[in-house]
Amino acid sequence: QVHLQESGPGLVRPSGTLSLTCTVSGDSFGTSYWWNWVRQSPGKGLEFVGEISHDERTNYNPSLRSRVTISIDTSKSQFSLRLASVTAADTAFYFCARRTENFGIKYWGQGILVTVSS
Amino acid sequence: SYDLTQPPSVSVSPGQTANISCSGDKLGNKYVYWYQHKPGQSPVMVIYQDAKRPSGIPERFSGSNSGNTATLTITGTQTMDAADYYCQAWDTPSTWVFGGGTKLTAL
């Protein structure tokens, strides 16, 4: 069974950089998969942050593009999110997930709450 | 940017049919995905490619997509179906968009 687990600091200072890692188990980094980050701010809906393929192609949310970097390390079965210059508006639950081309997102991590506060 | 519009809330009695709409420009030309999200849990995909059900999703969930509107239909809604539902579609050239979400109440 595929399992994804987010890890990283739960508190980030304003203007700092949010860094999260998603560790994948029970699966390989196949050519049809895209590795996603999706977030949900308190009281708001789901928001696509970005995704990366096994060969490091990326798609980003245009509103976050200037601040977001997603990377992948298949040797460690991990992919990561970096979000720079954070503000309180970046406080959210961050989910990592696996999307299969044309088949949507079937596997999600449990989510991790990241709070931006001094 | 591409916008997907959903009603903020839909309310039905158990056993009734719930229809949740998702509107976007020429949405019928795109694949639409639907996710169920309950508080404190990870989202669950209930429909992919407009109308297909992933394994394990009950038959009461169905979907359609034509013109500018996609619809998620829950036939014989159960109280356990109460959740937020989100539609998702691809925004050319390179990003995914979620609808604002619809809170389904089944009381």
CSV table of C-alpha atoms in Angstrom, one decimal:
chain,number,residue,atom,x,y,z
A,1,GLN,CA,0.0,0.0,0.0
A,2,VAL,CA,1.2,3.5,-0.9
A,3,HIS,CA,2.0,5.7,2.1
A,4,LEU,CA,3.0,9.3,2.1
A,5,GLN,CA,4.2,11.2,5.2
A,6,GLU,CA,4.9,14.9,5.6
A,7,SER,CA,7.6,16.1,7.9
A,8,GLY,CA,9.1,19.5,8.8
A,9,PRO,CA,8.8,22.4,11.3
A,10,GLY,CA,5.4,23.3,12.5
A,11,LEU,CA,6.4,26.9,13.1
A,12,VAL,CA,8.1,29.3,10.7
A,13,ARG,CA,8.9,32.9,11.4
A,14,PRO,CA,7.5,35.6,9.1
A,15,SER,CA,9.8,36.3,6.1
A,16,GLY,CA,11.5,32.9,6.7
A,17,THR,CA,11.4,29.8,4.5
A,18,LEU,CA,9.0,27.0,4.9
A,19,SER,CA,10.6,23.6,4.2
A,20,LEU,CA,8.7,20.3,4.1
A,21,THR,CA,9.6,16.8,3.0
A,22,CYS,CA,7.3,14.0,1.9
A,23,THR,CA,8.6,10.5,2.3
A,24,VAL,CA,7.0,7.9,0.1
A,25,SER,CA,6.8,4.2,1.0
A,26,GLY,CA,5.2,1.2,-0.8
A,27,ASP,CA,5.7,2.7,-4.2
A,28,SER,CA,8.2,3.6,-6.9
A,29,PHE,CA,8.6,6.9,-8.6
A,30,GLY,CA,7.1,5.7,-11.9
A,31,THR,CA,6.9,7.7,-15.1
A,32,SER,CA,3.2,8.4,-14.8
A,33,TYR,CA,3.3,9.9,-11.4
A,34,TRP,CA,3.4,13.5,-10.3
A,35,TRP,CA,4.2,14.4,-6.7
A,36,ASN,CA,2.0,17.1,-5.4
A,37,TRP,CA,1.8,19.7,-2.6
A,38,VAL,CA,-1.7,20.9,-1.8
A,39,ARG,CA,-2.5,23.2,1.1
A,40,GLN,CA,-5.6,24.3,3.1
A,41,SER,CA,-5.5,27.5,5.0
A,42,PRO,CA,-7.8,27.7,8.1
A,43,GLY,CA,-11.4,28.1,7.0
A,44,LYS,CA,-10.5,28.0,3.3
A,45,GLY,CA,-10.5,25.5,0.5
A,46,LEU,CA,-7.9,23.3,-1.1
A,47,GLU,CA,-5.2,25.1,-3.0
A,48,PHE,CA,-2.7,23.6,-5.4
A,49,VAL,CA,0.8,24.6,-4.5
A,50,GLY,CA,2.8,22.6,-7.1
A,51,GLU,CA,3.9,19.3,-8.4
A,52,ILE,CA,7.0,17.5,-9.7
A,53,SER,CA,7.5,14.5,-12.0
A,54,HIS,CA,10.2,11.8,-11.6
A,55,ASP,CA,12.3,13.6,-14.1
A,56,GLU,CA,12.0,16.9,-12.3
A,57,ARG,CA,9.5,18.7,-14.5
A,58,THR,CA,7.4,21.0,-12.4
A,59,ASN,CA,4.1,22.8,-12.4
A,60,TYR,CA,3.4,25.6,-9.9
A,61,ASN,CA,0.5,27.7,-8.8
A,62,PRO,CA,1.1,31.0,-10.6
A,63,SER,CA,0.3,33.0,-7.5
A,64,LEU,CA,3.1,31.2,-5.6
A,65,ARG,CA,5.5,30.6,-8.4
A,66,SER,CA,8.0,33.3,-7.4
A,67,ARG,CA,8.4,31.8,-4.0
A,68,VAL,CA,8.0,28.0,-4.4
A,69,THR,CA,10.6,25.3,-5.2
A,70,ILE,CA,9.7,21.7,-5.3
A,71,SER,CA,12.5,19.1,-5.6
A,72,ILE,CA,12.7,15.3,-5.7
A,73,ASP,CA,15.2,12.7,-4.5
A,74,THR,CA,14.2,9.4,-5.8
A,75,SER,CA,17.1,7.6,-4.1
A,76,LYS,CA,15.6,8.6,-0.8
A,77,SER,CA,12.0,8.2,-1.9
A,78,GLN,CA,11.3,11.8,-1.0
A,79,PHE,CA,10.2,15.0,-2.5
A,80,SER,CA,10.3,18.5,-0.9
A,81,LEU,CA,8.7,21.9,-0.8
A,82,ARG,CA,10.4,25.2,-0.1
A,83,LEU,CA,8.3,28.3,0.2
A,84,ALA,CA,10.2,31.5,0.7
A,85,SER,CA,9.3,34.9,2.3
A,86,VAL,CA,6.3,33.4,4.2
A,87,THR,CA,3.6,35.5,5.8
A,88,ALA,CA,0.7,34.7,8.0
A,89,ALA,CA,-1.3,34.0,4.8
A,90,ASP,CA,0.9,30.9,4.3
A,91,THR,CA,-0.3,29.3,7.6
A,92,ALA,CA,-2.1,26.1,6.4
A,93,PHE,CA,-2.3,22.4,6.5
A,94,TYR,CA,0.1,21.1,3.8
A,95,PHE,CA,-0.7,17.8,2.2
A,96,CYS,CA,1.7,15.8,0.0
A,97,ALA,CA,0.0,13.6,-2.6
A,98,ARG,CA,0.6,11.4,-5.6
A,99,ARG,CA,-1.2,12.2,-8.8
A,100,THR,CA,-1.3,9.7,-11.7
A,101,GLU,CA,-1.6,11.3,-15.1
A,102,ASN,CA,-5.3,11.4,-16.2
A,103,PHE,CA,-6.3,9.5,-13.0
A,104,GLY,CA,-6.2,12.2,-10.4
A,105,ILE,CA,-4.9,12.2,-6.8
A,106,LYS,CA,-5.6,8.9,-5.1
A,107,TYR,CA,-2.9,8.9,-2.4
A,108,TRP,CA,-2.5,11.6,0.2
A,109,GLY,CA,-0.4,12.2,3.2
A,110,GLN,CA,-2.1,12.9,6.5
A,111,GLY,CA,-1.2,16.6,6.3
A,112,ILE,CA,1.0,18.8,8.5
A,113,LEU,CA,0.0,22.1,10.0
A,114,VAL,CA,2.5,24.9,9.5
A,115,THR,CA,2.0,28.1,11.3
A,116,VAL,CA,3.7,31.3,10.3
A,117,SER,CA,4.2,33.4,13.4
A,118,SER,CA,6.8,35.3,15.4
B,1,SER,CA,-6.3,32.5,-14.5
B,2,TYR,CA,-9.0,29.9,-14.7
B,3,ASP,CA,-11.8,29.9,-12.1
B,4,LEU,CA,-14.0,27.0,-11.0
B,5,THR,CA,-17.2,28.1,-9.2
B,6,GLN,CA,-19.0,25.9,-6.8
B,7,PRO,CA,-22.0,26.7,-4.5
B,8,PRO,CA,-20.9,27.2,-0.9
B,9,SER,CA,-23.3,24.8,0.5
B,10,VAL,CA,-25.8,22.1,-0.5
B,11,SER,CA,-28.3,20.6,2.0
B,12,VAL,CA,-30.3,17.4,1.5
B,13,SER,CA,-32.2,14.9,3.7
B,14,PRO,CA,-30.7,11.4,4.0
B,15,GLY,CA,-31.9,9.2,1.1
B,16,GLN,CA,-32.3,12.2,-1.2
B,17,THR,CA,-30.1,13.0,-4.2
B,18,ALA,CA,-27.5,15.7,-3.9
B,19,ASN,CA,-26.2,17.6,-6.9
B,20,ILE,CA,-23.0,19.7,-6.6
B,21,SER,CA,-22.1,21.9,-9.5
B,22,CYS,CA,-18.8,23.2,-10.7
B,23,SER,CA,-18.7,25.8,-13.4
B,24,GLY,CA,-15.9,27.1,-15.6
B,25,ASP,CA,-15.3,28.4,-19.1
B,26,LYS,CA,-15.5,25.4,-21.5
B,27,LEU,CA,-15.1,23.1,-18.6
B,28,GLY,CA,-16.6,20.3,-20.7
B,29,ASN,CA,-13.4,20.2,-22.7
B,30,LYS,CA,-11.4,19.3,-19.6
B,31,TYR,CA,-11.3,16.3,-17.3
B,32,VAL,CA,-12.8,17.1,-13.9
B,33,TYR,CA,-11.9,15.4,-10.7
B,34,TRP,CA,-13.9,15.4,-7.5
B,35,TYR,CA,-12.6,15.1,-3.9
B,36,GLN,CA,-14.4,14.6,-0.6
B,37,HIS,CA,-12.8,16.2,2.4
B,38,LYS,CA,-13.8,15.6,6.0
B,39,PRO,CA,-12.4,17.6,8.9
B,40,GLY,CA,-9.2,16.2,10.3
B,41,GLN,CA,-8.8,13.7,7.4
B,42,SER,CA,-7.0,13.6,4.1
B,43,PRO,CA,-9.1,14.3,0.9
B,44,VAL,CA,-10.5,11.3,-0.9
B,45,MET,CA,-11.0,11.2,-4.7
B,46,VAL,CA,-14.6,10.1,-5.5
B,47,ILE,CA,-14.7,10.8,-9.2
B,48,TYR,CA,-11.9,11.0,-11.9
B,49,GLN,CA,-12.1,11.7,-15.6
B,50,ASP,CA,-15.5,13.4,-15.2
B,51,ALA,CA,-17.5,10.3,-14.4
B,52,LYS,CA,-15.4,7.4,-13.3
B,53,ARG,CA,-15.3,6.0,-9.8
B,54,PRO,CA,-12.1,4.9,-8.1
B,55,SER,CA,-12.1,1.4,-6.6
B,56,GLY,CA,-13.8,1.5,-3.2
B,57,ILE,CA,-16.0,4.4,-3.9
B,58,PRO,CA,-19.8,3.6,-3.5
B,59,GLU,CA,-21.9,3.4,-6.6
B,60,ARG,CA,-24.1,6.2,-5.3
B,61,PHE,CA,-21.4,8.7,-6.4
B,62,SER,CA,-21.5,9.7,-10.1
B,63,GLY,CA,-20.3,12.5,-12.2
B,64,SER,CA,-21.0,14.3,-15.5
B,65,ASN,CA,-19.4,17.2,-17.4
B,66,SER,CA,-20.7,19.1,-20.4
B,67,GLY,CA,-20.6,22.6,-21.7
B,68,ASN,CA,-19.5,24.9,-18.8
B,69,THR,CA,-20.7,22.7,-15.9
B,70,ALA,CA,-19.6,19.6,-14.2
B,71,THR,CA,-21.8,17.9,-11.7
B,72,LEU,CA,-21.2,15.5,-8.8
B,73,THR,CA,-24.3,13.5,-8.0
B,74,ILE,CA,-24.8,11.5,-4.8
B,75,THR,CA,-27.9,9.3,-5.2
B,76,GLY,CA,-29.4,8.2,-1.9
B,77,THR,CA,-27.2,10.4,0.2
B,78,GLN,CA,-26.1,9.0,3.5
B,79,THR,CA,-25.2,11.0,6.7
B,80,MET,CA,-21.6,9.7,6.3
B,81,ASP,CA,-21.4,11.7,3.0
B,82,ALA,CA,-21.5,15.0,4.8
B,83,ALA,CA,-18.2,16.7,3.9
B,84,ASP,CA,-16.7,19.4,1.8
B,85,TYR,CA,-16.5,18.5,-1.9
B,86,TYR,CA,-14.0,20.1,-4.3
B,87,CYS,CA,-13.8,19.9,-8.1
B,88,GLN,CA,-10.4,20.1,-9.8
B,89,ALA,CA,-9.4,20.7,-13.4
B,90,TRP,CA,-6.2,21.6,-15.4
B,91,ASP,CA,-5.6,25.2,-16.3
B,92,THR,CA,-3.5,25.4,-19.4
B,93,PRO,CA,-0.6,25.7,-19.7
B,94,SER,CA,0.7,24.4,-16.4
B,95,THR,CA,-1.3,24.4,-13.3
B,96,TRP,CA,-4.2,22.8,-11.5
B,97,VAL,CA,-7.2,24.6,-10.1
B,98,PHE,CA,-9.6,23.7,-7.3
B,99,GLY,CA,-13.1,25.0,-7.0
B,100,GLY,CA,-13.9,26.9,-3.8
B,101,GLY,CA,-15.6,23.8,-2.3
B,102,THR,CA,-19.1,22.9,-1.4
B,103,LYS,CA,-20.2,22.0,2.1
B,104,LEU,CA,-22.7,19.1,1.9
B,105,THR,CA,-25.1,18.8,4.8
B,106,ALA,CA,-27.1,15.6,5.1
B,107,LEU,CA,-29.5,15.9,8.0
